[in-house]
CSV table of C-alpha atoms in Angstrom, one decimal:
chain,number,residue,atom,x,y,z
A,308,MET,CA,-3.1,1.4,-55.2
A,309,LEU,CA,-2.3,0.5,-58.9
A,310,VAL,CA,1.1,2.2,-58.5
A,311,PHE,CA,1.6,0.5,-55.4
A,312,GLY,CA,0.7,-3.0,-56.9
A,313,ILE,CA,3.1,-2.2,-59.8
A,314,VAL,CA,6.0,-1.5,-57.7
A,315,GLU,CA,5.4,-4.3,-55.3
A,316,SER,CA,5.3,-6.9,-58.1
A,317,LYS,CA,7.9,-5.5,-60.4
A,318,TYR,CA,10.6,-3.6,-58.6
A,319,THR,CA,10.7,-4.6,-55.2
A,320,ARG,CA,13.1,-7.2,-54.0
A,321,TRP,CA,11.4,-8.0,-50.8
A,322,PRO,CA,7.8,-6.7,-51.1
A,323,ILE,CA,5.7,-5.7,-48.2
A,324,ILE,CA,2.8,-7.6,-49.6
A,325,PRO,CA,3.9,-10.3,-51.8
A,326,LEU,CA,1.3,-10.5,-54.7
A,327,ALA,CA,2.2,-14.0,-55.2
A,328,VAL,CA,0.6,-14.9,-52.0
A,329,ILE,CA,-2.5,-12.8,-52.4
A,330,VAL,CA,-3.4,-14.4,-55.7
A,331,GLN,CA,-3.6,-17.8,-54.0
A,332,PRO,CA,-7.3,-18.6,-54.0
A,333,ARG,CA,-7.5,-19.9,-50.5
A,334,THR,CA,-5.7,-17.0,-49.2
A,335,LEU,CA,-7.8,-14.5,-51.1
A,336,LEU,CA,-10.9,-16.2,-50.0
A,337,ALA,CA,-9.7,-16.1,-46.3
A,338,LEU,CA,-9.1,-12.3,-46.7
A,339,VAL,CA,-12.4,-11.6,-48.1
A,340,VAL,CA,-14.1,-13.8,-45.4
A,341,SER,CA,-12.3,-11.9,-42.7
A,342,PHE,CA,-13.2,-8.4,-44.2
A,343,PHE,CA,-16.8,-9.4,-43.8
A,344,ILE,CA,-16.3,-10.8,-40.2
A,345,GLY,CA,-14.6,-7.7,-39.2
A,346,LEU,CA,-17.4,-5.5,-40.6
A,347,CYS,CA,-19.9,-7.4,-38.6
A,348,MET,CA,-18.0,-7.6,-35.3
A,349,TYR,CA,-17.2,-4.0,-35.0
A,350,GLY,CA,-20.9,-3.3,-35.5
A,351,THR,CA,-21.8,-5.1,-32.5
A,352,ILE,CA,-19.2,-4.0,-30.0
A,353,THR,CA,-19.5,-0.3,-31.0
A,354,PHE,CA,-23.4,0.1,-31.0
A,355,VAL,CA,-24.6,-2.1,-28.1
A,356,PRO,CA,-23.5,0.2,-25.6
A,357,VAL,CA,-25.4,3.1,-27.2
A,358,TYR,CA,-28.7,1.4,-25.9
A,359,TYR,CA,-27.3,1.5,-22.2
A,360,LEU,CA,-26.0,5.0,-22.7
A,361,MET,CA,-29.1,6.6,-24.2
A,362,LEU,CA,-32.0,4.5,-22.7
A,363,GLU,CA,-30.7,3.7,-19.3
A,364,VAL,CA,-28.5,6.8,-19.0
A,365,GLN,CA,-25.4,4.9,-17.9
A,366,SER,CA,-22.0,6.3,-18.0
A,367,PRO,CA,-19.7,5.5,-21.0
A,368,ALA,CA,-17.7,3.0,-19.1
A,369,SER,CA,-20.6,1.4,-17.5
A,370,SER,CA,-22.5,1.0,-20.9
A,371,ALA,CA,-19.3,-0.5,-22.5
A,372,LYS,CA,-19.2,-3.2,-19.9
A,373,HIS,CA,-22.2,-4.9,-21.4
A,374,ILE,CA,-20.3,-6.1,-24.5
A,375,LEU,CA,-18.5,-8.6,-22.1
A,376,TRP,CA,-21.5,-11.0,-23.1
A,377,CYS,CA,-20.1,-10.7,-26.7
A,378,ALA,CA,-16.6,-11.1,-25.6
A,379,LEU,CA,-17.4,-14.2,-23.4
A,380,GLY,CA,-19.2,-15.8,-26.1
A,381,GLY,CA,-16.2,-15.2,-28.4
A,382,CYS,CA,-13.7,-16.7,-25.9
A,383,ALA,CA,-15.9,-19.6,-25.5
A,384,GLY,CA,-16.4,-20.3,-29.0
A,385,ALA,CA,-12.7,-19.9,-29.8
A,386,VAL,CA,-11.6,-22.4,-27.1
A,387,ILE,CA,-14.3,-25.0,-28.2
A,388,ALA,CA,-13.4,-24.6,-32.1
A,389,GLY,CA,-9.7,-24.7,-31.2
A,390,CYS,CA,-10.0,-27.9,-29.3
A,391,LEU,CA,-12.2,-29.6,-31.8
A,392,VAL,CA,-10.8,-28.4,-35.0
A,393,SER,CA,-8.6,-31.5,-35.4
A,394,PHE,CA,-10.0,-34.9,-35.1
A,395,ARG,CA,-8.6,-38.2,-36.1
A,396,GLY,CA,-5.9,-36.7,-38.4
A,397,ARG,CA,-8.5,-34.4,-40.3
A,398,VAL,CA,-9.1,-30.9,-39.8
A,399,TYR,CA,-12.3,-29.1,-40.0
A,400,TYR,CA,-11.5,-25.3,-40.7
A,401,ARG,CA,-14.4,-25.1,-43.2
A,402,GLU,CA,-17.1,-26.7,-41.0
A,403,TRP,CA,-16.3,-24.5,-38.1
A,404,SER,CA,-16.1,-21.2,-40.2
A,405,VAL,CA,-19.6,-22.1,-41.7
A,406,LEU,CA,-21.1,-22.9,-38.3
A,407,GLY,CA,-19.7,-19.7,-36.9
A,408,THR,CA,-20.8,-17.3,-39.7
A,409,ALA,CA,-24.2,-19.0,-39.7
A,410,LEU,CA,-24.5,-18.3,-35.9
A,411,MET,CA,-23.6,-14.8,-36.5
A,412,SER,CA,-26.3,-14.4,-39.1
A,413,VAL,CA,-28.7,-15.8,-36.7
A,414,GLY,CA,-27.6,-13.7,-33.9
A,415,TYR,CA,-27.9,-10.4,-36.0
A,416,ILE,CA,-31.4,-11.5,-36.9
A,417,LEU,CA,-32.3,-11.8,-33.2
A,418,MET,CA,-30.6,-8.6,-32.4
A,419,TYR,CA,-33.0,-7.0,-34.8
A,420,THR,CA,-35.7,-7.7,-32.2
A,421,TRP,CA,-33.7,-6.1,-29.5
A,422,PRO,CA,-36.2,-5.2,-26.8
A,423,GLN,CA,-36.7,-1.7,-25.6
A,424,SER,CA,-37.5,-2.8,-22.1
A,425,SER,CA,-34.4,-2.5,-19.6
A,426,THR,CA,-35.7,-5.6,-17.8
A,427,ALA,CA,-35.0,-7.9,-20.9
A,428,THR,CA,-31.5,-8.6,-19.7
A,429,PHE,CA,-31.7,-12.2,-20.5
A,430,ARG,CA,-32.5,-11.5,-24.3
A,431,HIS,CA,-29.9,-8.6,-24.3
A,432,ALA,CA,-27.1,-10.9,-23.2
A,433,GLY,CA,-28.3,-14.0,-25.0
A,434,PHE,CA,-28.2,-12.2,-28.5
A,435,GLN,CA,-24.8,-11.0,-27.8
A,436,VAL,CA,-23.5,-14.4,-26.8
A,437,ILE,CA,-24.9,-16.0,-29.9
A,438,VAL,CA,-22.9,-13.5,-31.9
A,439,GLY,CA,-19.9,-13.8,-29.9
A,440,LEU,CA,-19.9,-17.7,-30.3
A,441,GLY,CA,-20.3,-17.1,-34.0
A,442,LEU,CA,-17.2,-14.9,-34.0
A,443,GLY,CA,-15.2,-17.4,-31.8
A,444,PHE,CA,-16.0,-20.4,-34.1
A,445,SER,CA,-14.9,-18.7,-37.3
A,446,MET,CA,-12.4,-16.1,-36.9
A,447,GLU,CA,-9.3,-18.1,-36.2
A,448,GLN,CA,-10.5,-21.1,-38.5
A,449,VAL,CA,-10.7,-18.8,-41.4
A,450,ARG,CA,-7.2,-17.5,-40.5
A,451,LEU,CA,-5.9,-21.2,-40.4
A,452,ALA,CA,-7.5,-21.9,-43.6
A,453,GLY,CA,-5.8,-19.0,-45.3
A,454,GLN,CA,-2.4,-20.2,-43.7
A,455,ALA,CA,-2.8,-23.8,-44.8
A,456,GLY,CA,-0.7,-25.0,-47.8
A,457,LEU,CA,1.7,-22.2,-47.7
A,458,PRO,CA,5.5,-22.3,-47.3
A,459,ALA,CA,6.5,-21.4,-43.7
A,460,ARG,CA,8.0,-18.1,-45.0
A,461,ASP,CA,4.6,-16.8,-46.1
A,462,VAL,CA,2.7,-17.6,-43.0
A,463,SER,CA,3.3,-14.6,-41.2
A,464,THR,CA,2.5,-12.5,-44.0
A,465,VAL,CA,-0.8,-14.0,-44.5
A,466,THR,CA,-1.5,-13.8,-40.8
A,467,THR,CA,-0.8,-10.0,-41.0
A,468,LEU,CA,-2.9,-9.4,-44.1
A,469,ILE,CA,-5.9,-11.3,-42.5
A,470,ASP,CA,-5.8,-9.1,-39.4
A,471,TYR,CA,-5.4,-6.2,-41.8
A,472,ALA,CA,-8.7,-7.3,-43.8
A,473,ARG,CA,-10.5,-7.7,-40.5
A,474,THR,CA,-9.5,-4.3,-39.4
A,475,LEU,CA,-10.4,-2.7,-42.8
A,476,GLY,CA,-14.0,-4.3,-42.6
A,477,GLY,CA,-14.4,-3.1,-39.2
A,478,MET,CA,-13.6,0.5,-40.2
A,479,ILE,CA,-16.2,0.4,-43.0
A,480,GLY,CA,-18.7,-1.5,-40.7
A,481,LEU,CA,-18.3,1.5,-38.0
A,482,ALA,CA,-18.6,4.2,-40.8
A,483,VAL,CA,-21.9,2.5,-42.2
A,484,GLY,CA,-23.4,2.2,-38.6
A,485,GLY,CA,-22.4,5.7,-37.7
A,486,ILE,CA,-23.9,7.1,-40.7
A,487,ILE,CA,-27.1,5.1,-40.3
A,488,MET,CA,-27.3,6.1,-36.5
A,489,ARG,CA,-26.5,9.6,-37.1
A,490,GLU,CA,-29.1,10.2,-39.8
A,491,LYS,CA,-31.8,8.2,-38.3
A,492,MET,CA,-31.5,9.7,-34.9
A,493,PHE,CA,-31.4,13.3,-36.1
A,494,ALA,CA,-34.5,12.6,-38.1
A,495,THR,CA,-36.2,11.2,-34.7
A,496,VAL,CA,-35.2,14.2,-32.7
A,497,SER,CA,-36.3,16.6,-35.5
A,498,GLN,CA,-39.8,14.7,-35.6
A,499,THR,CA,-40.1,14.9,-31.7
A,500,PHE,CA,-39.2,18.7,-31.5
A,501,PRO,CA,-40.0,20.1,-34.8
A,502,VAL,CA,-40.0,23.6,-33.4
A,503,LEU,CA,-36.5,23.5,-31.8
A,504,PHE,CA,-34.7,21.3,-34.5
A,505,GLY,CA,-36.6,21.6,-37.7
A,506,SER,CA,-35.6,23.0,-41.1
A,507,GLY,CA,-32.1,21.6,-41.0
A,508,SER,CA,-31.0,23.1,-37.8
A,509,LEU,CA,-29.1,19.9,-36.9
A,510,LYS,CA,-27.1,20.1,-40.0
A,511,GLY,CA,-23.2,19.8,-39.0
A,512,LEU,CA,-23.7,18.3,-35.6
A,513,ASP,CA,-22.3,14.7,-34.9
A,514,ALA,CA,-23.0,11.8,-32.8
A,515,VAL,CA,-21.3,13.4,-29.7
A,516,TRP,CA,-23.9,15.9,-29.5
A,517,LEU,CA,-26.7,13.1,-29.6
A,518,GLU,CA,-25.0,11.4,-26.8
A,519,SER,CA,-24.9,14.5,-24.6
A,520,LEU,CA,-28.7,14.5,-24.8
A,521,ALA,CA,-28.9,11.2,-22.7
A,522,PRO,CA,-28.8,12.9,-19.3
A,523,LEU,CA,-31.8,15.1,-20.4
A,524,LEU,CA,-34.2,12.3,-21.7
A,525,PRO,CA,-35.5,11.4,-18.2
A,526,THR,CA,-36.3,14.9,-17.6
A,527,LEU,CA,-38.7,15.0,-20.5
A,528,PRO,CA,-42.5,14.4,-20.5
A,529,LEU,CA,-43.3,10.7,-20.6
A,530,THR,CA,-44.8,11.1,-24.3
A,531,LEU,CA,-41.8,12.8,-25.7
A,532,ALA,CA,-39.3,10.7,-24.0
A,533,ASP,CA,-41.0,7.5,-25.1
A,534,GLN,CA,-41.0,8.6,-28.8
A,535,LEU,CA,-37.3,9.2,-28.5
A,536,TYR,CA,-36.6,5.8,-26.8
A,537,LYS,CA,-38.6,4.0,-29.5
A,538,GLY,CA,-36.7,6.0,-32.1
A,539,ILE,CA,-33.3,5.0,-30.6
A,540,VAL,CA,-34.3,1.3,-30.5
A,541,ASN,CA,-35.5,1.4,-34.1
A,542,VAL,CA,-32.2,2.9,-35.2
A,543,LEU,CA,-30.3,0.1,-33.3
A,544,HIS,CA,-32.5,-2.5,-35.0
A,545,LEU,CA,-31.5,-1.0,-38.5
A,546,VAL,CA,-27.7,-0.8,-37.5
A,547,PHE,CA,-27.8,-4.5,-36.2
A,548,VAL,CA,-29.8,-5.9,-39.4
A,549,VAL,CA,-27.5,-4.4,-41.9
A,550,ASN,CA,-24.9,-6.9,-40.7
A,551,VAL,CA,-27.0,-9.8,-41.6
A,552,PRO,CA,-26.4,-9.9,-45.5
A,553,PHE,CA,-22.6,-9.5,-44.8
A,554,ALA,CA,-22.7,-12.4,-42.4
A,555,VAL,CA,-24.7,-14.5,-44.7
A,556,LEU,CA,-22.3,-13.9,-47.5
A,557,ALA,CA,-19.4,-14.7,-45.3
A,558,CYS,CA,-21.1,-17.9,-44.4
A,559,LEU,CA,-21.5,-18.8,-48.2
A,560,LEU,CA,-17.9,-18.0,-48.8
A,561,CYS,CA,-17.0,-20.2,-46.1
A,562,PHE,CA,-18.2,-23.3,-47.9
A,563,LEU,CA,-15.3,-22.8,-50.5
A,564,LEU,CA,-12.5,-23.0,-47.8
A,565,SER,CA,-10.1,-26.0,-47.9
A,566,ASN,CA,-9.3,-28.3,-45.0
A,567,ILE,CA,-5.5,-28.5,-45.6
A,568,PRO,CA,-3.5,-29.4,-42.4
A,569,LEU,CA,-0.9,-26.6,-41.6
A,570,HIS,CA,2.1,-28.8,-41.7
A,571,VAL,CA,1.1,-29.6,-45.4
A,572,VAL,CA,2.9,-27.6,-48.0
A,573,LEU,CA,1.3,-27.8,-51.4
A,574,PRO,CA,3.6,-28.5,-54.4
A,575,ALA,CA,3.5,-26.1,-57.3
A,576,SER,CA,1.1,-28.2,-59.2
A,577,LEU,CA,-1.4,-27.6,-56.5
A,578,ALA,CA,-0.3,-24.0,-55.3
A,579,ASN,CA,-3.2,-22.4,-57.2
A,580,GLU,CA,-5.8,-25.2,-57.1
A,581,ASP,CA,-9.2,-23.8,-56.3
A,582,SER,CA,-10.9,-27.2,-56.2
A,583,VAL,CA,-11.9,-27.8,-52.6
A,584,ASN,CA,-12.3,-31.6,-53.0
A,585,MET,CA,-8.8,-31.9,-54.3
A,586,ALA,CA,-7.3,-29.8,-51.7
A,587,ASP,CA,-9.1,-31.7,-49.0
A,588,GLU,CA,-8.0,-35.1,-50.4
A,589,TYR,CA,-4.5,-34.1,-50.6
A,590,GLY,CA,-4.4,-32.6,-47.0
A,591,ILE,CA,-6.1,-35.8,-45.6
A,592,ARG,CA,-3.6,-38.1,-47.5
A,593,GLU,CA,-0.6,-36.1,-46.2
A,594,SER,CA,-1.8,-36.2,-42.7
A,595,ASN,CA,-2.2,-39.7,-42.5
A,596,LYS,CA,1.3,-40.5,-43.5
């Protein structure tokens, strides 16, 4: 990475990632926030289906359809925020981003109470809708805040970098959630069947092996099956609550975003200005011309 940065900054005529764009405080802030949003988002859409796969013994395709509640919330949030982000010559990127990441934090706290009962459909769907609304409110507004104040030639670069930061965060979120799920679920299986799976006999197995156990769970005695079900739900609680500090951190960082209209290009004297109040004042004055 260090060599890449040196080559990009010193020897490349048309760099893939112009470092002059990344060092802009507003752009760098948008990249960091997008990273945390992606980290939280992929944790939801990947691990929610595990509940339906393991506890309700649904097929992978049927279990995946339940994340539509999160997707619907995201679509609704994006439409609402997109329609109301600009009002009377002023833009509200920061306010919508703060609201969205705050909703995400609340949603993940609620998902920590994800009920084991399959009849709690309203709560299962409602928690996902709250998280989805938060994602819809914040994702595109953070992108707009990162694009604002830049020359037109740099907007596409920043757009790509923000998507990359979100994807990178999602990859790390998947890795963290996958490790937690694997280790904790293996521990649950070992405690339930100490004779069969004790003394490190599960070493080297992956999550696919765990998912293959799903059709066997209804055939187990009720006491053993219930112990496994509770263990799986507790693992999901942990996977969901891990996202809370990242969502809260993203929310705090969103307070530093600038509300600069997209059509305003800041002069060189303000290009690296990290004062939110000055940037807001300049953007509002320009938009009223």
